[in-house]
Each structure stands twice: as structure tokens, then as C-alpha cells.
Short mmCIF file of C-alpha atoms in Angstrom, two decimals:
data_model
loop_
_atom_site.label_atom_id
_atom_site.label_comp_id
_atom_site.label_asym_id
_atom_site.label_seq_id
_atom_site.Cartn_x
_atom_site.Cartn_y
_atom_site.Cartn_z
CA MET A 41 25.23 86.92 118.68
CA ASN A 42 24.71 83.13 118.92
CA ARG A 43 27.08 80.71 120.64
CA HIS A 44 28.48 79.40 117.33
CA MET A 45 29.44 82.89 116.14
CA LEU A 46 30.96 83.74 119.54
CA CYS A 47 33.05 80.56 119.55
CA THR A 48 34.20 81.32 116.00
CA LEU A 49 35.28 84.86 116.96
CA VAL A 50 37.09 83.58 120.04
CA SER A 51 38.90 81.00 117.93
CA ILE A 52 39.93 83.65 115.42
CA CYS A 53 41.20 85.93 118.21
CA ILE A 54 43.14 83.09 119.80
CA GLY A 55 44.59 82.21 116.41
CA LEU A 56 45.60 85.79 115.72
CA THR A 57 47.18 86.01 119.18
CA GLN A 58 49.13 82.83 118.53
CA VAL A 59 50.24 84.06 115.10
CA THR A 60 51.25 87.44 116.59
CA SER A 61 53.11 85.67 119.37
CA VAL A 62 54.91 83.40 116.91
CA TRP A 63 55.73 86.37 114.66
CA SER A 64 57.00 88.47 117.63
CA ALA A 65 59.18 85.61 118.77
CA HIS A 66 60.46 85.18 115.22
CA GLU A 67 61.15 88.92 114.91
CA GLU A 68 62.92 88.93 118.26
CA ARG A 69 65.12 86.02 117.16
CA GLU A 70 65.94 87.86 113.94
CA ASN A 71 66.80 91.02 115.87
CA GLN A 72 69.06 89.08 118.22
CA ALA A 73 70.76 87.35 115.29
CA ARG A 74 71.31 90.72 113.56
CA ALA A 75 72.72 92.19 116.76
CA ARG A 76 75.13 89.27 117.20
CA SER A 77 76.22 89.52 113.57
CA ALA A 78 76.78 93.28 113.87
CA SER A 79 78.75 92.85 117.09
CA LYS A 80 81.08 90.40 115.36
CA LEU A 81 81.72 93.07 112.74
CA GLY A 82 82.50 95.59 115.47
CA ILE A 83 79.45 97.80 114.81
CA LEU A 84 75.95 98.30 116.18
CA ASP A 85 72.82 96.94 114.58
CA GLU A 86 70.82 100.01 113.58
CA PHE A 87 67.62 98.12 114.48
CA ASN A 88 68.90 97.82 118.05
CA ARG A 89 66.59 100.44 119.55
CA SER A 90 65.40 100.70 123.14
CA ILE A 91 62.56 103.04 124.14
CA THR A 92 61.65 103.41 127.81
CA SER A 93 59.35 105.68 129.82
CA HIS A 94 60.39 107.50 132.99
CA THR A 95 59.37 110.18 135.47
CA LEU A 96 61.60 112.88 136.97
CA LYS A 97 60.56 115.05 139.90
CA ILE A 98 61.59 118.68 139.41
CA GLY A 99 60.55 120.78 142.35
CA GLU A 100 56.87 120.11 142.96
CA THR A 101 56.16 118.84 139.46
CA GLU A 102 56.71 115.46 137.84
CA LEU A 103 58.12 115.44 134.33
CA LYS A 104 57.23 112.38 132.26
CA TYR A 105 59.72 111.66 129.54
CA THR A 106 60.81 109.03 127.02
CA ALA A 107 64.38 107.80 126.61
CA THR A 108 65.52 106.38 123.28
CA ALA A 109 68.88 104.63 122.88
CA THR A 110 69.83 103.67 119.34
CA SER A 111 72.09 104.62 116.42
CA ILE A 112 71.92 106.28 113.01
CA THR A 113 74.05 105.31 110.03
CA VAL A 114 75.56 108.34 108.29
CA ASN A 115 76.60 108.24 104.63
CA ASP A 116 79.29 109.98 102.61
CA LYS A 117 78.73 112.06 99.46
CA GLN A 118 78.48 108.85 97.39
CA SER A 119 75.71 107.59 99.71
CA ARG A 120 78.01 104.90 101.12
CA PRO A 121 77.77 104.21 104.85
CA MET A 122 80.75 105.71 106.66
CA GLY A 123 79.81 105.42 110.32
CA GLN A 124 77.21 104.53 112.90
CA ILE A 125 76.56 107.19 115.51
CA PHE A 126 75.04 106.08 118.81
CA TYR A 127 72.88 108.47 120.78
CA VAL A 128 70.54 108.68 123.76
CA ALA A 129 67.59 111.03 123.32
CA TYR A 130 65.27 112.31 126.05
CA THR A 131 61.96 113.81 124.98
CA ALA A 132 58.96 115.11 126.92
CA LYS A 133 55.52 116.23 125.82
CA PRO A 134 55.18 120.02 125.53
CA GLN A 135 52.93 121.56 128.16
CA ASP A 136 51.74 124.55 126.13
CA GLY A 137 51.23 122.92 122.76
CA GLN A 138 54.41 124.50 121.41
CA SER A 139 57.27 122.37 120.08
CA ARG A 140 59.90 121.87 122.77
CA PRO A 141 63.45 123.00 122.00
CA LEU A 142 65.75 120.23 120.81
CA THR A 143 69.37 120.27 121.98
CA PHE A 144 72.22 118.19 120.53
CA VAL A 145 75.02 117.58 123.05
CA PHE A 146 78.66 116.75 122.29
CA ASN A 147 81.75 116.19 124.40
CA GLY A 148 85.26 116.76 123.12
CA GLY A 149 88.65 115.10 122.95
CA PRO A 150 88.50 114.51 120.06
CA GLY A 151 87.80 110.98 121.23
CA ALA A 152 85.45 111.58 124.19
CA ALA A 153 81.93 110.17 124.39
CA SER A 154 79.02 112.28 125.63
CA ALA A 155 78.73 110.51 129.02
CA TYR A 156 80.61 113.34 130.76
CA LEU A 157 77.85 115.88 130.09
CA HIS A 158 75.17 113.18 130.04
CA LEU A 159 75.78 111.77 133.52
CA GLY A 160 77.78 114.70 134.87
CA ALA A 161 75.26 117.52 134.57
CA LEU A 162 72.57 117.61 131.88
CA GLY A 163 70.75 114.28 131.88
CA PRO A 164 67.88 113.14 134.12
CA ARG A 165 70.24 110.89 136.08
CA ARG A 166 73.59 112.03 137.46
CA VAL A 167 76.71 110.43 138.94
CA VAL A 168 77.25 111.58 142.53
CA PHE A 169 80.54 113.39 143.22
CA ASN A 170 81.87 115.17 146.29
CA ALA A 171 80.84 118.81 146.68
CA ASP A 172 84.31 120.02 145.64
CA GLY A 173 84.28 117.92 142.46
CA SER A 174 86.59 115.23 143.77
CA VAL A 175 85.80 111.56 143.22
CA PRO A 176 84.17 109.65 146.11
CA PRO A 177 85.04 106.02 146.93
CA MET A 178 83.74 103.39 144.53
CA PRO A 179 81.32 101.96 143.57
CA ALA A 180 79.74 104.79 141.63
CA ARG A 181 76.33 106.07 142.65
CA ILE A 182 73.66 107.45 140.32
CA ALA A 183 70.81 109.65 141.51
CA ASP A 184 67.91 111.57 139.98
CA ASN A 185 68.99 114.96 138.67
CA ALA A 186 66.43 117.59 139.63
CA LYS A 187 68.56 120.16 137.77
CA SER A 188 68.48 118.30 134.46
CA TRP A 189 68.26 120.52 131.41
CA LEU A 190 65.39 118.26 130.35
CA ALA A 191 63.25 120.69 132.37
CA PHE A 192 63.39 123.18 129.47
CA THR A 193 64.64 121.26 126.40
CA ASP A 194 64.66 117.81 124.84
CA LEU A 195 68.19 116.39 124.81
CA VAL A 196 70.12 114.25 122.32
CA PHE A 197 73.49 113.04 123.64
CA VAL A 198 75.67 112.20 120.64
CA ASP A 199 78.76 109.96 120.55
CA PRO A 200 80.88 110.82 117.48
CA VAL A 201 82.34 107.93 115.53
CA GLY A 202 85.02 106.10 117.50
CA THR A 203 83.51 107.00 120.90
CA GLY A 204 80.87 105.33 123.03
CA TYR A 205 79.23 102.62 120.91
CA SER A 206 79.75 104.56 117.65
CA ARG A 207 82.01 102.96 115.08
CA GLU A 208 83.38 103.72 111.64
CA ILE A 209 82.14 101.52 108.81
CA LYS A 210 85.08 100.51 106.66
CA GLN A 211 84.56 99.66 103.02
CA GLY A 212 86.02 96.56 101.39
CA LYS A 213 87.60 96.56 97.96
CA LYS A 214 84.17 96.43 96.30
CA GLY A 215 82.59 98.92 98.67
CA ASN A 216 81.20 96.26 100.98
CA GLN A 217 81.72 96.16 104.71
CA GLY A 218 84.72 94.00 105.45
CA LYS A 219 84.68 91.92 108.60
CA GLU A 220 88.34 92.41 109.41
CA ALA A 221 88.22 96.12 108.73
CA ASN A 222 85.21 96.65 110.96
CA GLN A 223 86.71 94.68 113.81
CA ASN A 224 89.61 97.12 113.89
CA SER A 225 87.79 100.23 112.71
CA TRP A 226 88.59 102.19 115.85
CA HIS A 227 92.14 100.98 116.35
CA SER A 228 95.09 103.36 116.29
CA LYS A 229 96.80 101.58 113.40
CA ASN A 230 94.39 103.41 111.07
CA ALA A 231 96.19 106.53 109.88
CA PRO A 232 94.17 109.74 109.46
CA SER A 233 94.17 109.35 105.69
CA SER A 234 92.43 105.97 105.98
CA SER A 235 89.58 107.34 108.09
CA LYS A 236 86.60 109.10 106.57
CA VAL A 237 85.43 110.56 109.87
CA TRP A 238 88.47 111.14 112.13
CA GLY A 239 89.45 114.69 111.35
CA VAL A 240 88.33 118.30 111.74
CA GLU A 241 86.46 118.59 108.46
CA GLU A 242 85.42 114.93 108.42
CA ASP A 243 83.92 115.20 111.92
CA THR A 244 81.95 118.33 111.06
CA GLN A 245 80.55 116.64 107.99
CA SER A 246 79.52 113.38 109.69
CA LEU A 247 77.82 115.18 112.60
CA SER A 248 75.99 117.51 110.23
CA HIS A 249 74.63 114.44 108.43
CA PHE A 250 73.64 112.95 111.78
CA ILE A 251 71.68 116.04 112.84
CA ARG A 252 69.84 116.18 109.52
CA ALA A 253 69.07 112.44 109.71
CA TYR A 254 67.76 112.76 113.27
CA LEU A 255 65.49 115.68 112.41
CA THR A 256 64.04 113.67 109.54
CA LYS A 257 63.72 110.40 111.43
CA GLU A 258 61.98 111.99 114.42
CA ASN A 259 60.06 114.68 112.47
CA ARG A 260 61.65 117.55 114.41
CA TRP A 261 62.38 119.96 111.60
CA LEU A 262 60.17 122.67 113.11
CA SER A 263 61.68 122.45 116.60
CA PRO A 264 64.00 125.24 117.83
CA ILE A 265 67.50 123.73 117.51
CA TYR A 266 70.31 124.23 120.05
CA LEU A 267 73.86 122.90 120.16
CA VAL A 268 75.89 122.23 123.30
CA GLY A 269 79.56 121.25 123.27
CA GLU A 270 82.31 120.84 125.85
CA SER A 271 86.05 121.36 125.16
CA TYR A 272 86.66 120.18 121.57
CA GLY A 273 82.87 119.78 121.54
CA GLY A 274 82.68 123.58 121.80
CA PHE A 275 84.95 123.76 118.76
CA ARG A 276 82.59 121.30 117.03
CA VAL A 277 79.55 123.40 117.87
CA ALA A 278 81.12 126.59 116.54
CA ARG A 279 81.96 124.88 113.23
CA LEU A 280 78.58 123.14 113.04
CA SER A 281 76.72 126.41 113.56
CA LYS A 282 78.00 127.61 110.19
CA ARG A 283 77.98 124.29 108.32
CA LEU A 284 74.38 123.49 109.27
CA GLN A 285 73.22 126.84 107.90
CA THR A 286 75.22 126.95 104.67
CA ASN A 287 75.03 123.28 103.64
CA PHE A 288 71.94 121.86 105.35
CA ASN A 289 69.58 124.86 105.78
CA ILE A 290 69.41 124.30 109.55
CA ALA A 291 69.71 127.47 111.65
CA PRO A 292 70.43 126.89 115.36
CA SER A 293 68.67 129.25 117.75
CA GLY A 294 71.41 129.08 120.36
CA LEU A 295 74.82 127.64 121.18
CA ILE A 296 76.30 126.75 124.57
CA LEU A 297 80.06 126.24 124.63
CA ILE A 298 81.50 124.75 127.83
CA SER A 299 85.29 125.10 128.28
CA PRO A 300 85.67 125.49 124.51
CA VAL A 301 88.70 125.79 122.26
CA LEU A 302 87.95 128.45 119.66
CA ASP A 303 91.49 128.76 118.30
CA PHE A 304 94.16 126.13 118.93
CA SER A 305 96.94 128.70 118.59
CA PHE A 306 95.84 129.90 122.05
CA ILE A 307 96.63 126.56 123.70
CA TRP A 308 99.25 124.96 121.43
CA GLY A 309 102.10 127.41 121.23
CA ASN A 310 105.86 127.20 120.88
CA GLU A 311 108.73 128.94 122.65
CA ARG A 312 107.96 132.20 120.81
CA SER A 313 104.19 132.17 121.23
CA LEU A 314 102.54 134.82 123.35
CA TRP A 315 98.80 134.14 123.59
CA PRO A 316 98.87 130.74 125.37
CA TRP A 317 100.82 132.21 128.29
CA VAL A 318 98.77 135.40 128.49
CA ALA A 319 95.60 133.28 128.56
CA LEU A 320 96.96 131.11 131.40
CA LEU A 321 98.09 133.85 133.80
CA PRO A 322 94.69 134.65 135.40
CA SER A 323 93.99 130.93 135.97
CA TYR A 324 97.46 130.44 137.48
CA ALA A 325 96.75 133.33 139.85
CA ALA A 326 93.34 131.90 140.80
CA VAL A 327 94.82 128.47 141.53
CA ALA A 328 97.65 129.96 143.63
CA ALA A 329 95.17 132.06 145.62
CA HIS A 330 92.84 129.10 146.13
CA HIS A 331 95.68 127.04 147.63
CA GLU A 332 96.81 130.06 149.71
CA ARG A 333 100.17 130.25 147.96
CA SER A 334 99.56 133.85 146.91
CA ASP A 335 97.94 136.72 148.78
CA GLN A 336 97.87 139.14 145.86
CA ILE A 337 94.17 138.69 145.15
CA HIS A 338 91.14 138.14 147.31
CA TYR A 339 89.55 135.20 145.51
CA LYS A 340 85.73 135.13 145.43
CA ALA A 341 84.28 131.71 144.67
CA ASP A 342 80.85 133.09 143.75
CA ASN A 343 82.32 135.59 141.28
CA PRO A 344 85.85 134.58 140.21
CA ARG A 345 86.28 137.29 137.58
CA ALA A 346 85.60 140.00 140.14
CA SER A 347 88.78 138.80 141.84
CA LEU A 348 90.87 138.74 138.68
CA GLY A 349 90.30 142.09 137.00
CA GLU A 350 93.75 143.41 137.89
CA VAL A 351 95.43 140.14 136.88
CA GLU A 352 93.72 140.29 133.49
CA ARG A 353 94.98 143.86 133.04
CA ILE A 354 98.55 142.80 133.91
CA ALA A 355 98.32 139.81 131.55
CA LEU A 356 97.58 142.11 128.58
CA SER A 357 100.07 144.80 129.54
CA ASP A 358 103.20 144.19 131.63
CA PHE A 359 103.22 140.41 131.23
CA LEU A 360 102.56 140.47 127.47
CA SER A 361 105.20 143.16 126.98
CA GLY A 362 107.76 141.17 128.99
CA LEU A 363 107.12 138.03 126.94
CA ALA A 364 107.31 139.93 123.67
CA THR A 365 110.59 141.71 124.44
CA GLY A 366 112.22 138.70 126.08
CA THR A 367 113.96 140.94 128.59
CA PHE A 368 113.93 140.76 132.38
CA SER A 369 113.99 144.51 132.93
CA GLY A 370 111.10 146.13 134.73
CA ASN A 371 109.00 144.44 137.37
CA TRP A 372 106.97 142.02 135.26
CA LEU A 373 108.80 138.95 136.58
CA ASP A 374 108.31 140.06 140.19
CA GLN A 375 104.63 140.72 139.49
CA THR A 376 104.21 137.27 137.93
CA SER A 377 106.04 135.62 140.82
CA ARG A 378 103.80 137.26 143.42
CA LEU A 379 100.62 136.34 141.52
CA THR A 380 101.51 132.72 140.74
CA SER A 381 103.95 131.88 143.60
CA LEU A 382 106.45 130.70 140.96
CA ASP A 383 109.93 131.77 142.01
CA ASN A 384 111.95 134.18 139.88
CA ASP A 385 114.54 131.56 139.01
CA THR A 386 111.86 129.29 137.49
CA LEU A 387 110.33 132.20 135.59
CA ARG A 388 113.73 133.25 134.22
CA ARG A 389 114.64 129.75 133.08
CA TRP A 390 111.31 129.44 131.24
CA VAL A 391 111.39 133.09 130.09
CA GLY A 392 107.96 133.56 131.64
CA ARG A 393 106.47 130.66 129.68
CA VAL A 394 106.00 128.15 132.49
CA PRO A 395 103.86 125.29 131.13
CA PRO A 396 100.93 123.86 133.11
CA ALA A 397 102.82 120.56 133.42
CA ARG A 398 105.44 122.46 135.45
CA PHE A 399 103.08 124.75 137.37
CA THR A 400 100.92 121.86 138.63
CA LYS A 401 104.04 120.06 139.88
CA VAL A 402 105.75 122.87 141.77
CA LEU A 403 102.90 124.74 143.47
CA LEU A 404 102.50 122.13 146.25
CA ALA A 405 105.79 120.29 145.73
CA ASP A 406 106.75 120.83 149.38
CA ARG A 407 103.79 118.60 150.32
CA HIS A 408 104.53 116.01 147.59
CA ARG A 409 101.21 116.86 146.00
CA VAL A 410 100.33 117.51 142.37
CA LEU A 411 97.40 119.45 140.89
CA SER A 412 95.12 118.46 138.05
CA LEU A 413 95.45 120.18 134.71
CA TYR A 414 91.68 119.83 134.31
CA ASP A 415 90.93 121.41 137.68
CA GLY A 416 93.77 123.14 139.51
CA SER A 417 91.80 123.06 142.75
CA ILE A 418 91.97 119.24 142.85
CA VAL A 419 94.99 117.81 144.70
CA SER A 420 96.45 114.30 144.32
CA ILE A 421 99.38 112.42 145.79
CA ASP A 422 102.38 112.93 143.51
CA PRO A 423 103.59 109.48 142.47
CA GLU A 424 106.80 110.96 141.01
CA PRO A 425 107.89 113.82 143.31
CA ALA A 426 111.42 113.83 141.84
CA SER A 427 110.13 114.65 138.36
CA HIS A 428 110.20 118.31 137.31
CA LEU A 429 107.17 118.00 135.01
CA LEU A 430 103.81 116.29 135.20
CA THR A 431 104.25 113.18 133.08
CA GLY A 432 101.72 110.69 131.80
CA ARG A 433 97.98 111.03 132.13
CA ASP A 434 96.19 113.42 134.46
CA LEU A 435 95.51 111.61 137.74
CA TYR A 436 92.18 113.34 138.35
CA LEU A 437 90.89 112.59 134.85
CA ASP A 438 91.91 108.93 135.16
CA ARG A 439 90.12 108.64 138.48
CA LEU A 440 87.07 110.47 137.16
CA ASN A 441 86.77 108.12 134.19
CA VAL A 442 86.19 105.09 136.42
CA PRO A 443 82.81 106.09 137.95
CA MET A 444 81.70 107.62 134.64
CA THR A 445 82.37 104.39 132.76
CA THR A 446 80.91 102.01 135.34
CA ALA A 447 77.88 104.23 135.89
CA PHE A 448 77.12 104.51 132.18
CA ASN A 449 77.43 100.77 131.58
CA SER A 450 75.05 100.05 134.44
CA TYR A 451 72.62 102.83 133.50
CA ILE A 452 72.35 102.00 129.80
CA GLN A 453 71.63 98.33 130.50
CA GLU A 454 69.57 98.34 133.69
CA GLN A 455 67.52 101.53 133.25
CA LEU A 456 67.47 102.17 129.50
CA HIS A 457 67.46 98.45 128.60
CA PHE A 458 69.93 98.85 125.74
CA ARG A 459 72.00 95.73 125.03
CA THR A 460 75.17 95.28 122.99
CA ASP A 461 78.41 93.34 123.28
CA LEU A 462 80.45 96.32 122.11
CA PRO A 463 82.60 98.05 124.74
CA TYR A 464 81.59 101.61 125.61
CA LEU A 465 84.59 103.83 124.79
CA LEU A 466 84.35 106.79 127.17
CA LEU A 467 87.70 108.27 126.13
CA ASN A 468 89.32 106.74 123.06
CA ASN A 469 92.89 108.03 122.71
CA ASP A 470 93.22 106.24 119.37
CA VAL A 471 90.84 108.77 117.85
CA PHE A 472 92.96 111.69 119.07
CA ASP A 473 96.20 110.03 117.93
CA SER A 474 94.76 109.45 114.43
CA TRP A 475 93.00 112.81 114.08
CA ASN A 476 93.43 114.65 110.78
CA TRP A 477 94.07 118.21 111.93
CA ARG A 478 95.19 119.36 108.47
CA SER A 479 91.68 119.14 107.05
CA GLY A 480 90.66 122.04 109.27
CA ILE A 481 93.54 124.39 108.47
CA ARG A 482 92.62 127.21 106.12
CA GLY A 483 95.08 129.23 104.07
CA ARG A 484 98.32 129.97 105.92
CA GLN A 485 96.88 129.56 109.40
CA GLY A 486 99.12 127.10 111.24
CA PHE A 487 96.48 126.02 113.75
CA VAL A 488 92.85 125.02 113.37
CA GLU A 489 90.32 127.52 114.61
CA ALA A 490 86.54 127.92 114.75
CA ALA A 491 86.21 131.60 115.68
CA SER A 492 85.76 132.62 112.03
CA ASP A 493 83.03 129.96 111.59
CA LEU A 494 81.26 131.28 114.67
CA LYS A 495 81.47 134.87 113.45
CA GLN A 496 80.07 133.94 110.03
CA ALA A 497 77.30 131.86 111.63
CA MET A 498 76.27 134.77 113.86
CA SER A 499 76.35 137.14 110.89
CA LEU A 500 74.18 134.77 108.84
CA HIS A 501 71.72 134.38 111.71
CA PRO A 502 71.76 137.59 113.80
CA ASP A 503 69.16 136.21 116.24
CA MET A 504 71.38 133.29 117.28
CA ARG A 505 72.68 133.64 120.85
CA VAL A 506 75.90 132.19 122.26
CA LEU A 507 76.65 131.33 125.89
CA ILE A 508 80.27 130.45 126.73
CA MET A 509 80.98 128.83 130.11
CA HIS A 510 84.38 128.28 131.72
CA GLY A 511 85.83 127.11 135.02
CA VAL A 512 88.46 129.46 136.42
CA PHE A 513 90.80 126.62 137.47
CA ASP A 514 90.89 125.03 134.00
CA LEU A 515 94.53 124.86 132.82
CA VAL A 516 93.66 122.94 129.62
CA THR A 517 91.36 125.50 127.98
CA PRO A 518 91.72 128.67 130.10
CA TYR A 519 88.80 131.05 130.20
CA TYR A 520 90.85 134.11 129.32
CA ALA A 521 91.61 132.68 125.88
CA SER A 522 87.90 132.87 125.06
CA GLU A 523 87.71 136.42 126.41
CA ILE A 524 90.57 137.57 124.15
CA ILE A 525 89.24 135.71 121.10
CA ILE A 526 85.75 137.18 121.49
CA LYS A 527 87.28 140.66 121.45
CA GLN A 528 89.47 139.82 118.45
CA MET A 529 86.44 138.55 116.50
CA ALA A 530 85.37 142.22 116.22
CA LEU A 531 81.69 141.35 115.98
CA ASP A 532 79.29 143.86 114.52
CA PRO A 533 77.52 145.87 117.27
CA GLN A 534 74.20 144.32 116.24
CA ILE A 535 75.39 140.83 117.20
CA SER A 536 78.17 141.47 119.73
CA LYS A 537 75.61 141.59 122.53
CA ASN A 538 74.51 138.05 121.60
CA VAL A 539 77.65 136.53 123.18
CA GLN A 540 77.88 135.96 126.93
CA LEU A 541 80.94 134.67 128.82
CA LYS A 542 80.38 133.15 132.26
CA VAL A 543 83.29 132.12 134.52
CA TYR A 544 82.67 129.77 137.44
CA HIS A 545 84.44 128.26 140.44
CA GLY A 546 85.62 124.98 138.94
CA GLY A 547 87.76 123.40 136.26
CA HIS A 548 87.40 121.98 132.76
CA MET A 549 84.17 120.27 133.84
CA PRO A 550 82.97 123.04 136.16
CA TYR A 551 79.60 121.38 136.81
CA LEU A 552 81.33 118.74 138.96
CA GLN A 553 81.67 121.42 141.66
CA GLU A 554 78.34 121.41 143.48
CA ARG A 555 77.88 125.17 143.81
CA THR A 556 78.78 125.71 140.14
CA PHE A 557 76.44 122.93 139.04
CA HIS A 558 73.51 124.96 140.42
CA HIS A 559 74.77 128.27 139.00
CA MET A 560 75.22 126.78 135.54
CA TYR A 561 71.71 125.33 135.59
CA GLU A 562 70.19 128.69 136.55
CA ASP A 563 72.19 130.60 133.92
CA THR A 564 71.27 128.07 131.24
CA ALA A 565 67.56 128.15 132.13
CA ARG A 566 67.63 131.94 131.78
CA PHE A 567 69.48 131.62 128.47
CA TYR A 568 66.79 129.35 126.98
CA LYS A 569 64.00 131.58 128.26
CA SER A 570 65.62 134.69 126.75
CA LEU A 571 65.64 133.27 123.24
CA PRO A 572 62.76 133.89 120.80
#
């Protein structure tokens, strides 16, 4: 090659580099302009996509993985955009040439973003809490999570519309996005009827569309699919397991339900209901024993249910009979008093139906301390000791939300390099207040439930396995409700063995307790390995 040709090639390369540089700068300016315009409308720009590479040390091995933070626009039946769903996905290269499992993760509420499971237990980075699950002094600390579920599955943490950075897309009169509507699209003034995505049926539909869109976008249709949900997220997962099969031809291989609600009649009762109080009794007894207010059981932290067998028997016999008859004859009130440390006078006045808001106030009232509904082992200073009921928000949950929110905002920007002016809504009460519960009620059933969806999904796909995890001190979604519902589902013997119920030392978010965090990881790893 002569000097003239070499100089010409160099000039061409320099020119191409300059053109590429100018084009990249132009594209970057366009992306920034789009992002600013979307932020003004109160939504994300779907081209706002951050992909970063990381390494996590798990034991003696190093796992290289990719993190993707972005959003997907989901459409309604008329192909009109109805919401943008933000997610963070973690993927690693398979070691054996086989496609890695793909797990979609949801929190509950409704109105909670996925940061609780994301930074609390499953993700590659984790917020540091005290060993007993209590909240350490601020500022929040984030550390590598050697027990991340990324060790055995790719993870997609999903924020339903109205949570995290996900927003509803409102339509103007002509079907266009209206600026004013989008700015207020997650505000409580929107009644359920005005929202296309805030409701039982609406939520199931939008998340089904999201899962299908993700599988298409990332070419993951042949991956084994798993669903994980906490609290209302467990309800979501049970409903999705049927909807994905019947409407989208997607068959999940396994479900993990953490502190789920399978039937709301078991937690939202009235003065004549029976099941909510039966379901609570074993957890009341466990909390009383933990705080040494009852000596009727020998509580075992490593195996809570081994301590509660007799309490469970009483709950379904003497206690249930006493509630049903409404009489104070027999010894059921004395039994209940000894197990829960509630005095007979309190039990008589409430006819055995002592609500958690009362129980958490009176157990340690002599110390001016109040318990958390979300974890009855957590104790806080009672700001209103004269009040007979727990009023307002749960003190533990409020305190927990601070490190979760600050940690996520720092993590998403500094380590995942995702930028937006939208606020991250960890727990959006406006979603709950505007939720359309009626869309999920079938026939004459007065409460929404997902147990029938789960049963049909398991019958459609007999190889699908289900792992249900609960904390024994959870007074919001007590573990014994799931135990009773599983029995009442009357599953065929071929599939009944596919459901496991695990009960741990902890509360609604049992993984915040250090010992339980390790147990849950080990049980989950075995669950994934046991599936075909």
C-alpha cells in the first residue's frame, strides 16, 4: 500500500469517526430531549434504557451478569397505550449451554414497588438490616448479596403501573396522551372507573401483557418461566398463573408466593366472620411466646410450626366452635387467654374476635410499647399509649420504607446509571385507595380470591410446582390462612404434592430476619433444582 492510499484511508477513517461522533452526540441530545419531554408528561421515555455489567462473588465463584433498567409500554385490547411498566432485569450467561430460568418478581399492596424483594432479599445487592429485622440507624447501607437468587435464575423485578417509575398513560378526548392527564395519572383523585390498570382484573391483564412483551423483546420464549410474588403480589401470581396459560399460551414452571393473600375473606371479615380469627390465633400465640407473655408453648425459632401444632388444633376445634356459637361456656376463652395473654375481659368484650390493631397495643402496654402488624416480634415506642387501638400507619413499615427508598434511589442512579426526574414511588397509597376490587369478584362471592385460579392453573399444568412462604409473626397475612385454604382447595392427589408451605421465624417480610434470609435462600435453591 503506497503512502497516498494510506493517507486516503486514514482520512476516511477520521471522517467516519467524526461523523459517528457527531451522530452519537446528536442521538444523545435527542434522547435527553425525549426524556425531558416524557418527564414533563409524568411518564418515562421508553428509549431510556441503561445496560451495565457487574460481577457478584458467590462462594468461591464469580458470577458475571448484566443489569438492564428500562420500561415497556403495555397496550389495551384496542392497541392503545395504557401504561408504562418499569423493570430492572438481571441476566447471566448459562454455564451448561441450557437456557437459564427466568423469574418475574412482584411486590404487593396493591401500590408497592418491587424494591422490597429487590433490595431486601433476591437481588445482587441488598440493604443491610439488623439481624432481628429491625432498622439500623441511617444512612442506609447496601452490600453485595452472596445469597441472591441470581445464582440459579435470571430475575426481572417489575413495578406495576402507579408504583416505582411506572405510570398510567391517560388518553385525551381523541385518544392522544394529554399533558394534564399524565401529570396526575397516579393521583388519588382518579376514581377506579377512570383507571384502566388499577384494579384486580385490570392489573392481571396489564401484567400479562408485560410478560408477553418482555419475552418477545428479549427472545426468552423458550426459557423456563417462574413467578414470584409477595403479599398482594402472591395474589397476583396465583391469578397470573392461570391467565398466562389460558390467554397467552405461557405456562409457568413454578410459583413462589411469599406472605400471600389467596382469599381476602380470610383477612377482611366482619363481626360474624370466623376464618380471619381462626387464622390469626397461632400467630398471636407465637408472638406472645416470643415476648415471654405466655408459657403455653415452647417456641422454636428454627421450626415455628413444630411449636404450634397444638395451637393449630385448638384453633380449628374449641376456638372455632366458641366463635361460631357465640357463647362463653366451656374453656375456650380460658384457653385463648393463656395462649395469647389477652385477659378474659378483653376476649369477652370482643367475643373472641380481638383485631390485630388491639392485640399489638395491649401485649406490651405495661411498657408503653407497641408491636408491628407486619412483624409482631418488632417493638416500637408507643406514641399514643392512651389509645386502645393501633391508629395510623404501622411504625415499623414507615421506618423500613426510609432505607428502602434512599437505597434504591442511590443504587439505580450510581450503580445502574438509570436517570429520570420522576419520583420513585415505593409505596403509593393512592393506588390502593383507587383500586377496583369489584372487577375481581366472581358470582356471589363477596371477597376477591385467587385460590380457584391457582387450582385451575395447577390442573391445566400438572407439572407446575408451588412454594408458599410465610413468617410466623405476620399479623397482616397470617400463615394459617394459607394452610386452611390449601386444604379447602381439595386438590387432586396427582397435584396436591406439588404445593409446599414453609413457615419461618419472621414477619410479613420474613427475609429481613437474618437466620430466615438464609433458610429461605436454601429452600428456594432446592425448589428450583427439583423442577424439571
